[in-house]
């Protein structure tokens, strides 16, 4: 084998190994991002559903993660709406009409996320025995807003 052919083979191998390394790092990053998203959903869902029995919470989470694309879209829409709202808040002068519109969009996007959660909850409750559903109690602390301690 000539020196030129040996260098060319070494270069091709180096390029292939570098491309393989980059591809594997990309796949690893995508996998980690997916795991992070699932953990965030689990944390948020757990705090929102602390009044429900653990088996019901697990089933709701399973349903939410089955429709991962819808959930990602709804959460992404809410995040973008919040970013726009905060940008309007920082603007000088403050445009009250734009702020009201941005806040309305955040409320609508929050409603989209809540609708996905409630849909998964309703589907899980439909499969739960009546006796188990009868044990569900509102949190003792109420909503935690302005001293609210009622149901």
JSON list of C-alpha atoms in Angstrom, two decimals:
[
{"chain": "A", "resi": 1, "resn": "UNK", "atom": "CA", "xyz": [0.00, 0.00, 0.00]},
{"chain": "A", "resi": 2, "resn": "UNK", "atom": "CA", "xyz": [1.40, 3.37, -0.95]},
{"chain": "A", "resi": 3, "resn": "UNK", "atom": "CA", "xyz": [1.76, 6.27, 1.44]},
{"chain": "A", "resi": 4, "resn": "UNK", "atom": "CA", "xyz": [-0.89, 8.30, -0.43]},
{"chain": "A", "resi": 5, "resn": "UNK", "atom": "CA", "xyz": [-3.40, 5.46, -0.25]},
{"chain": "A", "resi": 6, "resn": "UNK", "atom": "CA", "xyz": [-2.61, 4.94, 3.44]},
{"chain": "A", "resi": 7, "resn": "UNK", "atom": "CA", "xyz": [-3.18, 8.66, 4.19]},
{"chain": "A", "resi": 8, "resn": "UNK", "atom": "CA", "xyz": [-6.43, 8.68, 2.23]},
{"chain": "A", "resi": 9, "resn": "UNK", "atom": "CA", "xyz": [-7.67, 5.59, 4.14]},
{"chain": "A", "resi": 10, "resn": "UNK", "atom": "CA", "xyz": [-6.68, 7.19, 7.46]},
{"chain": "A", "resi": 11, "resn": "UNK", "atom": "CA", "xyz": [-8.51, 10.41, 6.50]},
{"chain": "A", "resi": 12, "resn": "UNK", "atom": "CA", "xyz": [-11.66, 8.54, 5.46]},
{"chain": "A", "resi": 13, "resn": "UNK", "atom": "CA", "xyz": [-11.59, 6.55, 8.71]},
{"chain": "A", "resi": 14, "resn": "UNK", "atom": "CA", "xyz": [-11.09, 9.72, 10.77]},
{"chain": "A", "resi": 15, "resn": "UNK", "atom": "CA", "xyz": [-14.03, 11.43, 9.03]},
{"chain": "A", "resi": 16, "resn": "UNK", "atom": "CA", "xyz": [-16.25, 8.37, 9.51]},
{"chain": "A", "resi": 17, "resn": "UNK", "atom": "CA", "xyz": [-15.34, 8.10, 13.21]},
{"chain": "A", "resi": 18, "resn": "UNK", "atom": "CA", "xyz": [-15.92, 11.82, 13.77]},
{"chain": "A", "resi": 19, "resn": "UNK", "atom": "CA", "xyz": [-19.31, 11.65, 12.01]},
{"chain": "A", "resi": 20, "resn": "UNK", "atom": "CA", "xyz": [-20.23, 8.61, 14.09]},
{"chain": "A", "resi": 21, "resn": "UNK", "atom": "CA", "xyz": [-19.23, 10.36, 17.31]},
{"chain": "A", "resi": 22, "resn": "UNK", "atom": "CA", "xyz": [-21.26, 13.46, 16.39]},
{"chain": "A", "resi": 23, "resn": "UNK", "atom": "CA", "xyz": [-24.29, 11.36, 15.51]},
{"chain": "A", "resi": 24, "resn": "UNK", "atom": "CA", "xyz": [-24.07, 9.41, 18.79]},
{"chain": "A", "resi": 25, "resn": "UNK", "atom": "CA", "xyz": [-23.72, 12.63, 20.80]},
{"chain": "A", "resi": 26, "resn": "UNK", "atom": "CA", "xyz": [-26.78, 14.04, 19.01]},
{"chain": "A", "resi": 27, "resn": "UNK", "atom": "CA", "xyz": [-28.82, 10.90, 19.77]},
{"chain": "A", "resi": 28, "resn": "UNK", "atom": "CA", "xyz": [-27.67, 10.94, 23.40]},
{"chain": "A", "resi": 29, "resn": "UNK", "atom": "CA", "xyz": [-28.69, 14.58, 23.74]},
{"chain": "A", "resi": 30, "resn": "UNK", "atom": "CA", "xyz": [-32.09, 13.91, 22.20]},
{"chain": "A", "resi": 31, "resn": "UNK", "atom": "CA", "xyz": [-32.61, 10.99, 24.56]},
{"chain": "A", "resi": 32, "resn": "UNK", "atom": "CA", "xyz": [-31.65, 13.09, 27.60]},
{"chain": "A", "resi": 33, "resn": "UNK", "atom": "CA", "xyz": [-33.96, 15.91, 26.49]},
{"chain": "A", "resi": 34, "resn": "UNK", "atom": "CA", "xyz": [-36.83, 13.44, 26.24]},
{"chain": "A", "resi": 35, "resn": "UNK", "atom": "CA", "xyz": [-36.09, 12.10, 29.72]},
{"chain": "A", "resi": 36, "resn": "UNK", "atom": "CA", "xyz": [-35.92, 15.67, 31.09]},
{"chain": "A", "resi": 37, "resn": "UNK", "atom": "CA", "xyz": [-39.30, 16.48, 29.54]},
{"chain": "A", "resi": 38, "resn": "UNK", "atom": "CA", "xyz": [-40.89, 13.36, 31.05]},
{"chain": "A", "resi": 39, "resn": "UNK", "atom": "CA", "xyz": [-39.47, 14.17, 34.48]},
{"chain": "A", "resi": 40, "resn": "UNK", "atom": "CA", "xyz": [-40.77, 17.75, 34.29]},
{"chain": "A", "resi": 41, "resn": "UNK", "atom": "CA", "xyz": [-44.24, 16.51, 33.27]},
{"chain": "A", "resi": 42, "resn": "UNK", "atom": "CA", "xyz": [-44.16, 13.99, 36.11]},
{"chain": "A", "resi": 43, "resn": "UNK", "atom": "CA", "xyz": [-43.19, 16.67, 38.65]},
{"chain": "A", "resi": 44, "resn": "UNK", "atom": "CA", "xyz": [-45.85, 19.15, 37.51]},
{"chain": "A", "resi": 45, "resn": "UNK", "atom": "CA", "xyz": [-48.55, 16.48, 37.24]},
{"chain": "A", "resi": 46, "resn": "UNK", "atom": "CA", "xyz": [-47.65, 15.12, 40.69]},
{"chain": "A", "resi": 47, "resn": "UNK", "atom": "CA", "xyz": [-48.02, 18.51, 42.35]},
{"chain": "A", "resi": 48, "resn": "UNK", "atom": "CA", "xyz": [-51.27, 19.24, 40.51]},
{"chain": "A", "resi": 49, "resn": "UNK", "atom": "CA", "xyz": [-52.70, 15.84, 41.41]},
{"chain": "A", "resi": 50, "resn": "UNK", "atom": "CA", "xyz": [-51.56, 15.40, 45.00]},
{"chain": "A", "resi": 51, "resn": "UNK", "atom": "CA", "xyz": [-55.18, 14.87, 46.12]},
{"chain": "A", "resi": 52, "resn": "UNK", "atom": "CA", "xyz": [-55.53, 11.73, 44.02]},
{"chain": "A", "resi": 53, "resn": "UNK", "atom": "CA", "xyz": [-54.40, 8.19, 44.91]},
{"chain": "A", "resi": 54, "resn": "UNK", "atom": "CA", "xyz": [-50.96, 7.15, 43.59]},
{"chain": "A", "resi": 55, "resn": "UNK", "atom": "CA", "xyz": [-52.35, 4.52, 41.19]},
{"chain": "A", "resi": 56, "resn": "UNK", "atom": "CA", "xyz": [-54.62, 7.12, 39.60]},
{"chain": "A", "resi": 57, "resn": "UNK", "atom": "CA", "xyz": [-51.74, 9.59, 39.29]},
{"chain": "A", "resi": 58, "resn": "UNK", "atom": "CA", "xyz": [-49.61, 6.93, 37.58]},
{"chain": "A", "resi": 59, "resn": "UNK", "atom": "CA", "xyz": [-52.38, 6.11, 35.11]},
{"chain": "A", "resi": 60, "resn": "UNK", "atom": "CA", "xyz": [-52.94, 9.79, 34.28]},
{"chain": "A", "resi": 61, "resn": "UNK", "atom": "CA", "xyz": [-49.20, 10.28, 33.76]},
{"chain": "A", "resi": 62, "resn": "UNK", "atom": "CA", "xyz": [-49.08, 7.22, 31.49]},
{"chain": "A", "resi": 63, "resn": "UNK", "atom": "CA", "xyz": [-51.91, 8.68, 29.40]},
{"chain": "A", "resi": 64, "resn": "UNK", "atom": "CA", "xyz": [-50.24, 12.08, 29.22]},
{"chain": "A", "resi": 65, "resn": "UNK", "atom": "CA", "xyz": [-46.98, 10.55, 28.03]},
{"chain": "A", "resi": 66, "resn": "UNK", "atom": "CA", "xyz": [-48.81, 8.44, 25.42]},
{"chain": "A", "resi": 67, "resn": "UNK", "atom": "CA", "xyz": [-49.92, 11.70, 23.82]},
{"chain": "A", "resi": 68, "resn": "UNK", "atom": "CA", "xyz": [-46.47, 13.23, 24.22]},
{"chain": "A", "resi": 69, "resn": "UNK", "atom": "CA", "xyz": [-46.67, 15.21, 20.96]},
{"chain": "A", "resi": 70, "resn": "UNK", "atom": "CA", "xyz": [-49.90, 16.96, 21.99]},
{"chain": "A", "resi": 71, "resn": "UNK", "atom": "CA", "xyz": [-48.51, 17.67, 25.42]},
{"chain": "A", "resi": 72, "resn": "UNK", "atom": "CA", "xyz": [-45.24, 19.06, 24.04]},
{"chain": "A", "resi": 73, "resn": "UNK", "atom": "CA", "xyz": [-47.19, 21.28, 21.66]},
{"chain": "A", "resi": 74, "resn": "UNK", "atom": "CA", "xyz": [-49.45, 22.62, 24.41]},
{"chain": "A", "resi": 75, "resn": "UNK", "atom": "CA", "xyz": [-46.58, 23.22, 26.82]},
{"chain": "A", "resi": 76, "resn": "UNK", "atom": "CA", "xyz": [-44.50, 24.84, 24.07]},
{"chain": "A", "resi": 77, "resn": "UNK", "atom": "CA", "xyz": [-47.40, 27.12, 23.14]},
{"chain": "A", "resi": 78, "resn": "UNK", "atom": "CA", "xyz": [-47.78, 28.16, 26.77]},
{"chain": "A", "resi": 79, "resn": "UNK", "atom": "CA", "xyz": [-44.04, 28.83, 27.11]},
{"chain": "A", "resi": 80, "resn": "UNK", "atom": "CA", "xyz": [-44.02, 30.99, 23.96]},
{"chain": "A", "resi": 81, "resn": "UNK", "atom": "CA", "xyz": [-47.12, 32.91, 25.09]},
{"chain": "A", "resi": 82, "resn": "UNK", "atom": "CA", "xyz": [-45.50, 33.61, 28.46]},
{"chain": "A", "resi": 83, "resn": "UNK", "atom": "CA", "xyz": [-42.31, 34.83, 26.77]},
{"chain": "A", "resi": 84, "resn": "UNK", "atom": "CA", "xyz": [-44.35, 37.22, 24.62]},
{"chain": "A", "resi": 85, "resn": "UNK", "atom": "CA", "xyz": [-46.27, 38.43, 27.68]},
{"chain": "A", "resi": 86, "resn": "UNK", "atom": "CA", "xyz": [-43.05, 39.16, 29.59]},
{"chain": "A", "resi": 87, "resn": "UNK", "atom": "CA", "xyz": [-41.63, 40.99, 26.57]},
{"chain": "A", "resi": 88, "resn": "UNK", "atom": "CA", "xyz": [-44.73, 43.23, 26.52]},
{"chain": "A", "resi": 89, "resn": "UNK", "atom": "CA", "xyz": [-44.36, 43.81, 30.28]},
{"chain": "A", "resi": 90, "resn": "UNK", "atom": "CA", "xyz": [-40.79, 45.05, 29.81]},
{"chain": "A", "resi": 91, "resn": "UNK", "atom": "CA", "xyz": [-41.62, 47.37, 26.90]},
{"chain": "A", "resi": 92, "resn": "UNK", "atom": "CA", "xyz": [-41.45, 51.12, 27.44]},
{"chain": "A", "resi": 93, "resn": "UNK", "atom": "CA", "xyz": [-43.97, 52.61, 27.26]},
{"chain": "A", "resi": 94, "resn": "UNK", "atom": "CA", "xyz": [-46.27, 49.88, 28.54]},
{"chain": "A", "resi": 95, "resn": "UNK", "atom": "CA", "xyz": [-49.02, 49.13, 26.02]},
{"chain": "A", "resi": 96, "resn": "UNK", "atom": "CA", "xyz": [-51.96, 48.13, 28.21]},
{"chain": "A", "resi": 97, "resn": "UNK", "atom": "CA", "xyz": [-53.97, 46.75, 25.29]},
{"chain": "A", "resi": 98, "resn": "UNK", "atom": "CA", "xyz": [-51.07, 44.55, 24.16]},
{"chain": "A", "resi": 99, "resn": "UNK", "atom": "CA", "xyz": [-50.52, 43.40, 27.75]},
{"chain": "A", "resi": 100, "resn": "UNK", "atom": "CA", "xyz": [-54.20, 42.48, 28.15]},
{"chain": "A", "resi": 101, "resn": "UNK", "atom": "CA", "xyz": [-54.06, 40.53, 24.87]},
{"chain": "A", "resi": 102, "resn": "UNK", "atom": "CA", "xyz": [-50.84, 38.75, 25.87]},
{"chain": "A", "resi": 103, "resn": "UNK", "atom": "CA", "xyz": [-52.32, 37.81, 29.25]},
{"chain": "A", "resi": 104, "resn": "UNK", "atom": "CA", "xyz": [-55.46, 36.51, 27.54]},
{"chain": "A", "resi": 105, "resn": "UNK", "atom": "CA", "xyz": [-53.28, 34.34, 25.31]},
{"chain": "A", "resi": 106, "resn": "UNK", "atom": "CA", "xyz": [-51.46, 32.94, 28.37]},
{"chain": "A", "resi": 107, "resn": "UNK", "atom": "CA", "xyz": [-54.82, 32.11, 29.96]},
{"chain": "A", "resi": 108, "resn": "UNK", "atom": "CA", "xyz": [-55.96, 30.35, 26.79]},
{"chain": "A", "resi": 109, "resn": "UNK", "atom": "CA", "xyz": [-52.70, 28.38, 26.50]},
{"chain": "A", "resi": 110, "resn": "UNK", "atom": "CA", "xyz": [-52.89, 27.46, 30.19]},
{"chain": "A", "resi": 111, "resn": "UNK", "atom": "CA", "xyz": [-56.40, 26.21, 29.51]},
{"chain": "A", "resi": 112, "resn": "UNK", "atom": "CA", "xyz": [-55.05, 24.03, 26.67]},
{"chain": "A", "resi": 113, "resn": "UNK", "atom": "CA", "xyz": [-52.55, 22.35, 29.02]},
{"chain": "A", "resi": 114, "resn": "UNK", "atom": "CA", "xyz": [-55.19, 21.97, 31.72]},
{"chain": "A", "resi": 115, "resn": "UNK", "atom": "CA", "xyz": [-57.62, 20.44, 29.21]},
{"chain": "A", "resi": 116, "resn": "UNK", "atom": "CA", "xyz": [-55.06, 17.75, 28.29]},
{"chain": "A", "resi": 117, "resn": "UNK", "atom": "CA", "xyz": [-54.53, 16.95, 31.97]},
{"chain": "A", "resi": 118, "resn": "UNK", "atom": "CA", "xyz": [-58.26, 16.86, 32.71]},
{"chain": "A", "resi": 119, "resn": "UNK", "atom": "CA", "xyz": [-58.94, 14.69, 29.65]},
{"chain": "A", "resi": 120, "resn": "UNK", "atom": "CA", "xyz": [-56.36, 12.13, 30.84]},
{"chain": "A", "resi": 121, "resn": "UNK", "atom": "CA", "xyz": [-57.82, 12.33, 34.35]},
{"chain": "A", "resi": 122, "resn": "UNK", "atom": "CA", "xyz": [-61.37, 11.79, 33.09]},
{"chain": "A", "resi": 123, "resn": "UNK", "atom": "CA", "xyz": [-60.30, 8.78, 31.02]},
{"chain": "A", "resi": 124, "resn": "UNK", "atom": "CA", "xyz": [-58.54, 7.27, 34.04]},
{"chain": "A", "resi": 125, "resn": "UNK", "atom": "CA", "xyz": [-61.50, 7.96, 36.33]},
{"chain": "A", "resi": 126, "resn": "UNK", "atom": "CA", "xyz": [-63.86, 6.29, 33.85]},
{"chain": "A", "resi": 127, "resn": "UNK", "atom": "CA", "xyz": [-61.93, 3.04, 34.36]},
{"chain": "A", "resi": 128, "resn": "UNK", "atom": "CA", "xyz": [-61.69, 3.37, 38.16]},
{"chain": "A", "resi": 129, "resn": "UNK", "atom": "CA", "xyz": [-64.19, 1.56, 40.42]},
{"chain": "A", "resi": 130, "resn": "UNK", "atom": "CA", "xyz": [-66.78, 3.78, 42.12]},
{"chain": "A", "resi": 131, "resn": "UNK", "atom": "CA", "xyz": [-65.54, 2.79, 45.57]},
{"chain": "A", "resi": 132, "resn": "UNK", "atom": "CA", "xyz": [-62.04, 4.02, 44.77]},
{"chain": "A", "resi": 133, "resn": "UNK", "atom": "CA", "xyz": [-63.39, 7.26, 43.29]},
{"chain": "A", "resi": 134, "resn": "UNK", "atom": "CA", "xyz": [-65.42, 7.85, 46.50]},
{"chain": "A", "resi": 135, "resn": "UNK", "atom": "CA", "xyz": [-62.14, 8.01, 48.47]},
{"chain": "A", "resi": 136, "resn": "UNK", "atom": "CA", "xyz": [-60.86, 11.05, 46.52]},
{"chain": "A", "resi": 137, "resn": "UNK", "atom": "CA", "xyz": [-60.76, 14.12, 48.77]},
{"chain": "A", "resi": 138, "resn": "UNK", "atom": "CA", "xyz": [-59.81, 17.74, 47.99]},
{"chain": "A", "resi": 139, "resn": "UNK", "atom": "CA", "xyz": [-56.46, 18.83, 49.45]},
{"chain": "A", "resi": 140, "resn": "UNK", "atom": "CA", "xyz": [-56.68, 19.95, 53.08]},
{"chain": "A", "resi": 141, "resn": "UNK", "atom": "CA", "xyz": [-54.95, 23.24, 52.26]},
{"chain": "A", "resi": 142, "resn": "UNK", "atom": "CA", "xyz": [-57.49, 24.30, 49.64]},
{"chain": "A", "resi": 143, "resn": "UNK", "atom": "CA", "xyz": [-56.06, 26.22, 46.73]},
{"chain": "A", "resi": 144, "resn": "UNK", "atom": "CA", "xyz": [-53.46, 27.91, 48.89]},
{"chain": "A", "resi": 145, "resn": "UNK", "atom": "CA", "xyz": [-54.58, 31.34, 47.66]},
{"chain": "A", "resi": 146, "resn": "UNK", "atom": "CA", "xyz": [-55.11, 34.22, 50.08]},
{"chain": "A", "resi": 147, "resn": "UNK", "atom": "CA", "xyz": [-55.61, 31.97, 53.08]},
{"chain": "A", "resi": 148, "resn": "UNK", "atom": "CA", "xyz": [-58.16, 29.74, 51.32]},
{"chain": "A", "resi": 149, "resn": "UNK", "atom": "CA", "xyz": [-58.52, 26.57, 53.36]},
{"chain": "A", "resi": 150, "resn": "UNK", "atom": "CA", "xyz": [-61.83, 25.33, 51.98]},
{"chain": "A", "resi": 151, "resn": "UNK", "atom": "CA", "xyz": [-62.42, 22.73, 49.25]}
]
